Coordinates of N, CA and C in Angstrom, one line a residue:
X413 N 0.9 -1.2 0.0 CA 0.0 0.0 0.0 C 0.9 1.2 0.0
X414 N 0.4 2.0 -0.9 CA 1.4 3.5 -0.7 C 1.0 4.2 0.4
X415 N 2.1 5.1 0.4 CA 2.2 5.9 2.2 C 0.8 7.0 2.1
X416 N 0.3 7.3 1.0 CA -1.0 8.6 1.3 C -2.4 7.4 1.5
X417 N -2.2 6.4 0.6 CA -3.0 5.0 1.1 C -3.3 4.9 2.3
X418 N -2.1 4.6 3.0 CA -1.7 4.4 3.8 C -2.0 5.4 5.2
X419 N -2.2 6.5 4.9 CA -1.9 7.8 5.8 C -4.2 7.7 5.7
X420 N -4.6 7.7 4.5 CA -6.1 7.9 4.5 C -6.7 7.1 5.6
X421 N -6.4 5.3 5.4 CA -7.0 4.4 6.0 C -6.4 3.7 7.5
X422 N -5.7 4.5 7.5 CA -5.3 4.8 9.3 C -6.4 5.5 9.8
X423 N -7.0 5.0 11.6 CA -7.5 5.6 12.4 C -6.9 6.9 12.8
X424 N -7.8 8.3 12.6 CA -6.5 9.2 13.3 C -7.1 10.0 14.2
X425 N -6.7 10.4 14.9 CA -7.0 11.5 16.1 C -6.2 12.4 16.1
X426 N -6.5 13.9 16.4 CA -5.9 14.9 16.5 C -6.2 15.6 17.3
X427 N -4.7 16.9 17.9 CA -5.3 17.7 18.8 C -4.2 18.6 18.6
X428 N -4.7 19.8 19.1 CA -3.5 21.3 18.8 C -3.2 21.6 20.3
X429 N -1.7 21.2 20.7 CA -1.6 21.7 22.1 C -0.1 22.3 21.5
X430 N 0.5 23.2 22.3 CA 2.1 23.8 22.6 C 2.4 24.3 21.2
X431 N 1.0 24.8 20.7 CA 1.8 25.4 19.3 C 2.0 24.3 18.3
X432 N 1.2 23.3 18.7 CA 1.6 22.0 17.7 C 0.7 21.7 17.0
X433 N 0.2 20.5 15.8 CA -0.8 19.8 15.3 C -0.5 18.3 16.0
X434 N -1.0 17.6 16.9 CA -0.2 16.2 17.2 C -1.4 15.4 16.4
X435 N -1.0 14.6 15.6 CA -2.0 13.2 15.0 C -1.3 12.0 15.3
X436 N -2.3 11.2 15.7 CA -1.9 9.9 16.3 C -2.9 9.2 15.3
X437 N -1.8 7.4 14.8 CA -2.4 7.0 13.5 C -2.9 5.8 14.0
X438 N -3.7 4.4 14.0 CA -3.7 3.5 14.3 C -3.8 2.7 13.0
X439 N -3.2 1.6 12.6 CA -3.3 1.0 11.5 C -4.0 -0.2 11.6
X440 N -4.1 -1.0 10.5 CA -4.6 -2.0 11.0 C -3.9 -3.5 11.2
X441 N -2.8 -2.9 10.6 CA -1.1 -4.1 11.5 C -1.1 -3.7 12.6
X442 N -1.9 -3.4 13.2 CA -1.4 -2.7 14.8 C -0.2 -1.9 14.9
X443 N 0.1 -1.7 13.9 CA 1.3 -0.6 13.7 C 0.3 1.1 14.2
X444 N 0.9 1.7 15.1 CA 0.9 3.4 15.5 C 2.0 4.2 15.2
X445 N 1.4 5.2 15.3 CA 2.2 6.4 14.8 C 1.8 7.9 15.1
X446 N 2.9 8.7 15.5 CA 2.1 10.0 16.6 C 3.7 10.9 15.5
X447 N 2.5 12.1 15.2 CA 3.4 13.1 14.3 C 2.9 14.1 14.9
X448 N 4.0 15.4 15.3 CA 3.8 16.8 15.4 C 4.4 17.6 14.5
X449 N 3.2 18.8 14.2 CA 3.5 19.8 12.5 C 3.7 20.7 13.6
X450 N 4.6 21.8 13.3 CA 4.7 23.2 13.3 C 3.0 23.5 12.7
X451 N 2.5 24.7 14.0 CA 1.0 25.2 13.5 C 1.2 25.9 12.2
X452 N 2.3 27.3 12.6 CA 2.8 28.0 11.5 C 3.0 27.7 10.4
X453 N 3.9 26.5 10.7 CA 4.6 26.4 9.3 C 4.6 24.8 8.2
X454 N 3.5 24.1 9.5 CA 3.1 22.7 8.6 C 3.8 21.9 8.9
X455 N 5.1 21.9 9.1 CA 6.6 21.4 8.9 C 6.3 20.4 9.7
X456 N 6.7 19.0 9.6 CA 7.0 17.8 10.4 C 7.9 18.5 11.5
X457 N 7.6 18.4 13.0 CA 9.0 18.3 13.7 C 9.4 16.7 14.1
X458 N 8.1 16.1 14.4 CA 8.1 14.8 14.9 C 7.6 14.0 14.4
X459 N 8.4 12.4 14.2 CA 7.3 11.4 13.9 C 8.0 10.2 14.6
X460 N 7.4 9.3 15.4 CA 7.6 7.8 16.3 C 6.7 6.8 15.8
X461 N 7.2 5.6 16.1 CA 6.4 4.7 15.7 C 6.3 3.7 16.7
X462 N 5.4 2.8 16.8 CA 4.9 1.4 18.3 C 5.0 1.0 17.3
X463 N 5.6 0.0 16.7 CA 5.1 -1.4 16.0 C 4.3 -2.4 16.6
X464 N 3.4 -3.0 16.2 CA 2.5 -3.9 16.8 C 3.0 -5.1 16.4
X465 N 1.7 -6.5 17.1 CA 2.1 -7.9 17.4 C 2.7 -7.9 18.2
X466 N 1.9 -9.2 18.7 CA 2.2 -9.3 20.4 C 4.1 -9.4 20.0
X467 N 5.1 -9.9 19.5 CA 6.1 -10.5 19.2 C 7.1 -9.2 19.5
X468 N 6.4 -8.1 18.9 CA 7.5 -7.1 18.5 C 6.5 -5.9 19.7
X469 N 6.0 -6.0 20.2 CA 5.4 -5.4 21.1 C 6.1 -5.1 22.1
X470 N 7.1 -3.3 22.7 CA 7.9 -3.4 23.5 C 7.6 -2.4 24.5
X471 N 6.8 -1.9 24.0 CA 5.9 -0.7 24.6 C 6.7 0.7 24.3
X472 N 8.0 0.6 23.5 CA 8.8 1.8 23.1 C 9.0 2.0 21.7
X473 N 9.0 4.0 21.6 CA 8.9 4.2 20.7 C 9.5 4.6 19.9
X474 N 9.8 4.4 18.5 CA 11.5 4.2 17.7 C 10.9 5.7 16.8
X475 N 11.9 6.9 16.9 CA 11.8 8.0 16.7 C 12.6 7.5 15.3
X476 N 11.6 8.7 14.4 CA 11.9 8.4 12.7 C 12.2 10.0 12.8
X477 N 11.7 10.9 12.7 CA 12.1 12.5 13.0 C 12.1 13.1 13.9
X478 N 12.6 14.2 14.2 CA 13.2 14.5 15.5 C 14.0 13.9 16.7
X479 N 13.8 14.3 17.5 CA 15.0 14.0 18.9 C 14.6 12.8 19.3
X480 N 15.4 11.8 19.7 CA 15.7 10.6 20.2 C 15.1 10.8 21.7
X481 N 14.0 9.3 21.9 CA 13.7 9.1 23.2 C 15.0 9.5 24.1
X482 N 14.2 10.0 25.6 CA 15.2 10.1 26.2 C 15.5 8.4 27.0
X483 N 17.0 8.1 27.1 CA 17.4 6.8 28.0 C 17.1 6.7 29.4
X484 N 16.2 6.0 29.4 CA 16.4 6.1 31.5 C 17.5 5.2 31.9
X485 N 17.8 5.0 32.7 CA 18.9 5.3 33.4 C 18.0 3.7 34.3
X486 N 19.7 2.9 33.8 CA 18.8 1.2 34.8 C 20.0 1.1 35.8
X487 N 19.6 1.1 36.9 CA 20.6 0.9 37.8 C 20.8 -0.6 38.7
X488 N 20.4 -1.8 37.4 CA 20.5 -3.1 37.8 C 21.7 -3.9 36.6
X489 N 21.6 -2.6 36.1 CA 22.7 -3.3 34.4 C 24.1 -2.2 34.8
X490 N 25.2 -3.3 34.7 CA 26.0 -2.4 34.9 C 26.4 -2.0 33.3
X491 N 26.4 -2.1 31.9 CA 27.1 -2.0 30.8 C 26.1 -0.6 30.1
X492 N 26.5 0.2 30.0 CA 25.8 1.4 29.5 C 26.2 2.2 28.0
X493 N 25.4 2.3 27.6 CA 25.8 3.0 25.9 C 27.1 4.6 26.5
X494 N 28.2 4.6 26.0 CA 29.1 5.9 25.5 C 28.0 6.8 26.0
X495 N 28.1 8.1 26.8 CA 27.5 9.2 26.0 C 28.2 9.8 25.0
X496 N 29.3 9.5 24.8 CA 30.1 10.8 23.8 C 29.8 9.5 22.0
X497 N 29.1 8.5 22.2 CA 28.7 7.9 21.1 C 28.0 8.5 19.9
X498 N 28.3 8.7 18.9 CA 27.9 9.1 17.9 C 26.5 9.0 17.7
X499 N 25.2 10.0 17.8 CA 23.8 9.9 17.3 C 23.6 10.6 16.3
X500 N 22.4 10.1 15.6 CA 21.6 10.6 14.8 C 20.2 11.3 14.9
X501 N 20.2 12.4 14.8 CA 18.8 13.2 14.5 C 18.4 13.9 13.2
X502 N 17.5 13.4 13.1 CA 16.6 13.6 11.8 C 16.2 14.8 11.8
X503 N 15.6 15.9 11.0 CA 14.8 16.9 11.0 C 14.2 17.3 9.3
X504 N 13.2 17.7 9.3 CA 12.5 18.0 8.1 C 12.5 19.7 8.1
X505 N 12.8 20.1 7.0 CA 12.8 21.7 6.2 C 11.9 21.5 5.5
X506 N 11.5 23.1 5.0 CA 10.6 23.3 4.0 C 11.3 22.7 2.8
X507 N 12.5 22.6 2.3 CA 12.8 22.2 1.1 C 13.6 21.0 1.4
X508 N 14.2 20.8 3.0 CA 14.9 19.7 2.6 C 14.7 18.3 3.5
X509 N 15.7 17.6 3.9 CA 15.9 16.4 5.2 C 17.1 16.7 5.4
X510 N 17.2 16.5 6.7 CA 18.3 17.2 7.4 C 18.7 16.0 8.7
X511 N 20.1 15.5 8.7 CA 20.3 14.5 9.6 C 22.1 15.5 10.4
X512 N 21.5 15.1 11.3 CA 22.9 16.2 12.7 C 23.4 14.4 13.1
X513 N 24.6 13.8 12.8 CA 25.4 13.6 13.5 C 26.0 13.9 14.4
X514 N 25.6 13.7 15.7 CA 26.4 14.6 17.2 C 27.4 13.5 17.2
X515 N 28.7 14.4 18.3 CA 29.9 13.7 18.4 C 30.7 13.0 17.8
X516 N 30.7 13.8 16.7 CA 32.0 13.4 15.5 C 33.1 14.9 15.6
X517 N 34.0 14.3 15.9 CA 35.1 15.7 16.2 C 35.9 15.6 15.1
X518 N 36.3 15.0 14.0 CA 36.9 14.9 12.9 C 36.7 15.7 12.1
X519 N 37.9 16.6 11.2 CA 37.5 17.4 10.3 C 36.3 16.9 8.9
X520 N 35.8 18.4 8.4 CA 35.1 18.1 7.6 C 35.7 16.7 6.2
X521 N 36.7 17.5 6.2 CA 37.7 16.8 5.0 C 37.7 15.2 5.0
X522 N 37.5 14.8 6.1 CA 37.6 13.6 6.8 C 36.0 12.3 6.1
X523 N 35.3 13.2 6.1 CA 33.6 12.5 6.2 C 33.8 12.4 4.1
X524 N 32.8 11.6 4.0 CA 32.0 11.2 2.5 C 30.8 10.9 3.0
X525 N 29.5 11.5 1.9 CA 28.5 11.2 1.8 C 27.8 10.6 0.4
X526 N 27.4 9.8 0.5 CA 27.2 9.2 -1.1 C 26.1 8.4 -1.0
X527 N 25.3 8.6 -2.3 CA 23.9 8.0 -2.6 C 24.4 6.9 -3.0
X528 N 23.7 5.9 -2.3 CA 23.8 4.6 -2.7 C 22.5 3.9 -3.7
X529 N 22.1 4.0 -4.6 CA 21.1 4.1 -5.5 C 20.4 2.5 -5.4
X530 N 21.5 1.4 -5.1 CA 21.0 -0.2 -5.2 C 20.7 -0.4 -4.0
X531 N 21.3 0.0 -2.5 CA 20.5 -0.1 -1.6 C 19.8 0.8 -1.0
X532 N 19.4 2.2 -1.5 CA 18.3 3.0 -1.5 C 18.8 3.7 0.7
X533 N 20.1 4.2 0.2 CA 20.4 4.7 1.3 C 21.5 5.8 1.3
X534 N 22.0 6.4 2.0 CA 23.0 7.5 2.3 C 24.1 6.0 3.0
X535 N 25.3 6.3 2.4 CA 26.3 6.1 3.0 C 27.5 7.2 3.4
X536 N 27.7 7.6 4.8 CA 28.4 8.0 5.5 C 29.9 7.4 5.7
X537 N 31.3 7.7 5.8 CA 32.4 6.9 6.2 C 33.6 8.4 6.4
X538 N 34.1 8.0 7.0 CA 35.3 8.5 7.3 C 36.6 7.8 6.6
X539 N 37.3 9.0 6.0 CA 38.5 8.1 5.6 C 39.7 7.7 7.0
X540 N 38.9 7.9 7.6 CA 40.5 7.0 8.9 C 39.6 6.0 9.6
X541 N 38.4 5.6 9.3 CA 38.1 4.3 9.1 C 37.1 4.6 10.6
X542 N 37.2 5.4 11.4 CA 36.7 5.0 12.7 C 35.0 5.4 12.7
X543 N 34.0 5.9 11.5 CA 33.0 6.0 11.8 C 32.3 5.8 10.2
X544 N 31.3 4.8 10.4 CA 30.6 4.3 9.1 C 29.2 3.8 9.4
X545 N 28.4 4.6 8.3 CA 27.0 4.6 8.7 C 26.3 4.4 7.4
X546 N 24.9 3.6 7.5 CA 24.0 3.7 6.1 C 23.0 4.6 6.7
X547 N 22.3 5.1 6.2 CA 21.3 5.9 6.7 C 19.8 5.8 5.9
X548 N 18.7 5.4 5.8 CA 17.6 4.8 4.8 C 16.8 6.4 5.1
X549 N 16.1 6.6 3.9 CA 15.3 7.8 3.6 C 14.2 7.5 3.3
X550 N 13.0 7.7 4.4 CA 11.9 6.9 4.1 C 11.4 7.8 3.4
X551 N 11.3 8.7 3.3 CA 10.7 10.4 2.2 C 10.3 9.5 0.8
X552 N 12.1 9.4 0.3 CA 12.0 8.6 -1.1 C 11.6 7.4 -1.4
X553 N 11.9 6.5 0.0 CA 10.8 5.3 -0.3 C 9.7 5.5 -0.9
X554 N 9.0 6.5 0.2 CA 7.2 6.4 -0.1 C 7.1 7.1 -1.1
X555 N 8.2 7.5 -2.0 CA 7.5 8.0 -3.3 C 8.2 7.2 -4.3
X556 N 8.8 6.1 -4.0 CA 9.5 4.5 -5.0 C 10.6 5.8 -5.5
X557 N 11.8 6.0 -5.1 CA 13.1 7.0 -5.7 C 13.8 6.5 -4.9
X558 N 15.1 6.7 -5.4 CA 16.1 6.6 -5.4 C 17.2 7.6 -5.1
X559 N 18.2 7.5 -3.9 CA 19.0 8.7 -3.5 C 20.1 8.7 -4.7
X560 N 20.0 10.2 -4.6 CA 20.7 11.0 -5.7 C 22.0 12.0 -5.1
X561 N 23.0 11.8 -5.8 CA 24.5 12.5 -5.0 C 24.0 14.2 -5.1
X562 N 23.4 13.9 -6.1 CA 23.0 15.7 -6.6 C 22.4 16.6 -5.5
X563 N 21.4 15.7 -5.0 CA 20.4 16.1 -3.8 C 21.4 16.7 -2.1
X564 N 23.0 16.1 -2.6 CA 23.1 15.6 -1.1 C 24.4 17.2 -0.8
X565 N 24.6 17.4 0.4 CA 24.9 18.7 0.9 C 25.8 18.1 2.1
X566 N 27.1 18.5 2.4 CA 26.7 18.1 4.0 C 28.1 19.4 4.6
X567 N 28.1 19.7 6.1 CA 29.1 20.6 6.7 C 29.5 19.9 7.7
X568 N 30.6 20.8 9.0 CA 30.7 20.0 9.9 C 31.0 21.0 11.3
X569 N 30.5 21.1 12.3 CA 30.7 22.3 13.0 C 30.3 22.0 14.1
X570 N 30.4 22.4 15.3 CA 30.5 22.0 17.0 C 30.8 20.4 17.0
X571 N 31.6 19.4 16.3 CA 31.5 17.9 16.4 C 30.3 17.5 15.7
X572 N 29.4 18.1 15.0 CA 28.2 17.6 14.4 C 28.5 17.7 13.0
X573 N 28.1 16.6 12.4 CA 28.4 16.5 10.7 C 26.7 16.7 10.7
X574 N 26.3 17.6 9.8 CA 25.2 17.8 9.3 C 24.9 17.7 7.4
X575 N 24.5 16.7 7.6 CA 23.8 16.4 5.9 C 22.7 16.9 5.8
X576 N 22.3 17.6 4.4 CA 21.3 17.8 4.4 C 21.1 17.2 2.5
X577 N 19.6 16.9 2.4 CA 19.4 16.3 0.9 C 17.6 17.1 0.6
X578 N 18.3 17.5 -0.4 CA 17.0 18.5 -1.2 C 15.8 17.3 -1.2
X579 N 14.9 17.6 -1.2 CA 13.5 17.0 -1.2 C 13.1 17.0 -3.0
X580 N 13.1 16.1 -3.4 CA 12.6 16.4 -4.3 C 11.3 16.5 -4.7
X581 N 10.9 16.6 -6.1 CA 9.5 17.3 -6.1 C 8.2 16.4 -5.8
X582 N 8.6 15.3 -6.2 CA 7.6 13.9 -6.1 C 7.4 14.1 -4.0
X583 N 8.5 14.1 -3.4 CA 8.5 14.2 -1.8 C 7.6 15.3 -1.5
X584 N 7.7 16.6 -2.3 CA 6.9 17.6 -1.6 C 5.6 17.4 -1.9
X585 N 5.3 17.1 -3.2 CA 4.0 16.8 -3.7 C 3.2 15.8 -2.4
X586 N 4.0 14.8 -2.5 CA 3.3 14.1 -1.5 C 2.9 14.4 0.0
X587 N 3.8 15.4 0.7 CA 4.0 15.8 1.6 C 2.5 16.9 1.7
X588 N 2.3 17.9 0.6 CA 1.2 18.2 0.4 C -0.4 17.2 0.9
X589 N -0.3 17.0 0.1 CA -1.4 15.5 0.0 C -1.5 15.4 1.3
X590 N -0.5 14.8 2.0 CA -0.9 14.1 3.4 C -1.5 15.6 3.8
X591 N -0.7 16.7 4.1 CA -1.6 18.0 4.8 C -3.0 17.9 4.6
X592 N -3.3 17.8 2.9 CA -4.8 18.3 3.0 C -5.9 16.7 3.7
X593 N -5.1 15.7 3.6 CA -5.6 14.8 4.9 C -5.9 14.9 5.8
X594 N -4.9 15.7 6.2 CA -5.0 15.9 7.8 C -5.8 16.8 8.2
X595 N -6.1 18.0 7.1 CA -7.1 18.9 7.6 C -8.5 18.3 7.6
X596 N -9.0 16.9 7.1 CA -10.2 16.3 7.0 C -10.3 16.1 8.5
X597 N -8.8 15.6 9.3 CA -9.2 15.0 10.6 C -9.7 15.8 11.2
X598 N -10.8 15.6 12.4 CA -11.6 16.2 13.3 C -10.5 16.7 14.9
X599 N -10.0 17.6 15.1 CA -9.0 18.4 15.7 C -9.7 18.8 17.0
X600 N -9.1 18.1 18.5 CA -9.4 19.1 19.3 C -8.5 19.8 20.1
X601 N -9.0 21.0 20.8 CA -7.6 22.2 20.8 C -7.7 22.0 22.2
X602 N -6.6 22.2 22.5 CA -5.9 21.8 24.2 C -7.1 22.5 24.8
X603 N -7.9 23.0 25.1 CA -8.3 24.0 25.7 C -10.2 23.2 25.8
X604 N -10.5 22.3 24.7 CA -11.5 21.7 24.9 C -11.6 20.2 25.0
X605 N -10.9 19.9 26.0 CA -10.2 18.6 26.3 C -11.4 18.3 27.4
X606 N -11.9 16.9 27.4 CA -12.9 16.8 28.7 C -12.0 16.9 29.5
X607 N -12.8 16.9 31.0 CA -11.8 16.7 32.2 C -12.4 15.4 32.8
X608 N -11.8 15.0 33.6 CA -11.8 13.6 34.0 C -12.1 13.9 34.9
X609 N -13.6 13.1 35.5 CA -14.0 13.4 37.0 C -13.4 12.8 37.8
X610 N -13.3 13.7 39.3 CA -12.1 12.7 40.0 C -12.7 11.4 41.5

């Protein structure tokens, strides 16, 4: 099924709190999904996903745009992720996709970014070998494309390597589409929220 398919025959709920649009999707793989737009400006900031079945059912949620769940903190495991570990954050522009690599201290000169056209991803590497990444573009999936070197941009500055890849037109087109979806959904605003008797 294609992604505006896809986006139509989802259950959705919506509501406008903090300046936001939040839509929450229910599918019928028991797959969910909770997105927040900029009011102003439309703009995805956020999108997470629950995968469903009982199998893969973890009760956490794997951030596709914006900032990474925060880690709690287990004080029964003593082996703990790096903080100074290399992450990834996603972010959406009006024209482009934008991924911040934190905690890469290596000059720019150092990094390659390249479309990998057969496996339909960004490859990342360092030439001194110590950091290598694929990176998958779900944008171009949902519109059957292919990453393009042309598209691709990147800098490097406080330890962050920041790529960014032009959206192309088929992505914005579609990106459209979903909006005037969303304005079908029935929206309630922070402010007319029932209250819960106590």
């Amino acid at each position: 099924m294609d992604w505006l398919e896809l986006i139509k025959s989802a259950k959705k709920t919506a509501l406008i709190q903090d300046g936001k649009r939040k839509v929450h999707y229910k599918f019928s793989n028991e797959d969910e999904m909770a997105e927040e737009y900029n009011l102003e400006t439309n703009i995805l900031v956020r999108r997470a996903w629950k995968r469903g079945g009982a199998l893969r059912k973890t009760g956490l949620w794997e951030v596709e745009v914006g900032d990474p769940e925060p880690v709690m903190q287990s004080f029964d495991v003593g082996i703990k992720e790096n903080a100074n570990s290399p992450y990834i954050v996603k972010r959406i522009t009006k024209t482009n996709i934008e991924w911040r690599i934190r905690n890469l201290s290596y000059p720019v000169e150092t990094y390659s970014v390249t479309a990998d056209p057969d496996a339909r991803c960004l490859i990342i590497r360092t030439t001194n070998k110590k950091y290598f990444k694929k990176i998958q573009v779900e944008e171009l999936d949902r519109v059957n494309l292919c990453p393009e070197q042309k598209n691709i941009d990147f800098s490097h500055k406080y330890n962050t390597l920041i790529i960014t890849y032009k959206k192309p037109p088929e992505v914005l087109e579609l990106e459209q589409k979903v909006l005037q979806e969303l304005k079908n959904v029935q929206t309630i605003k922070d402010g007319d929220l029932p209250c819960k008797p106590s």
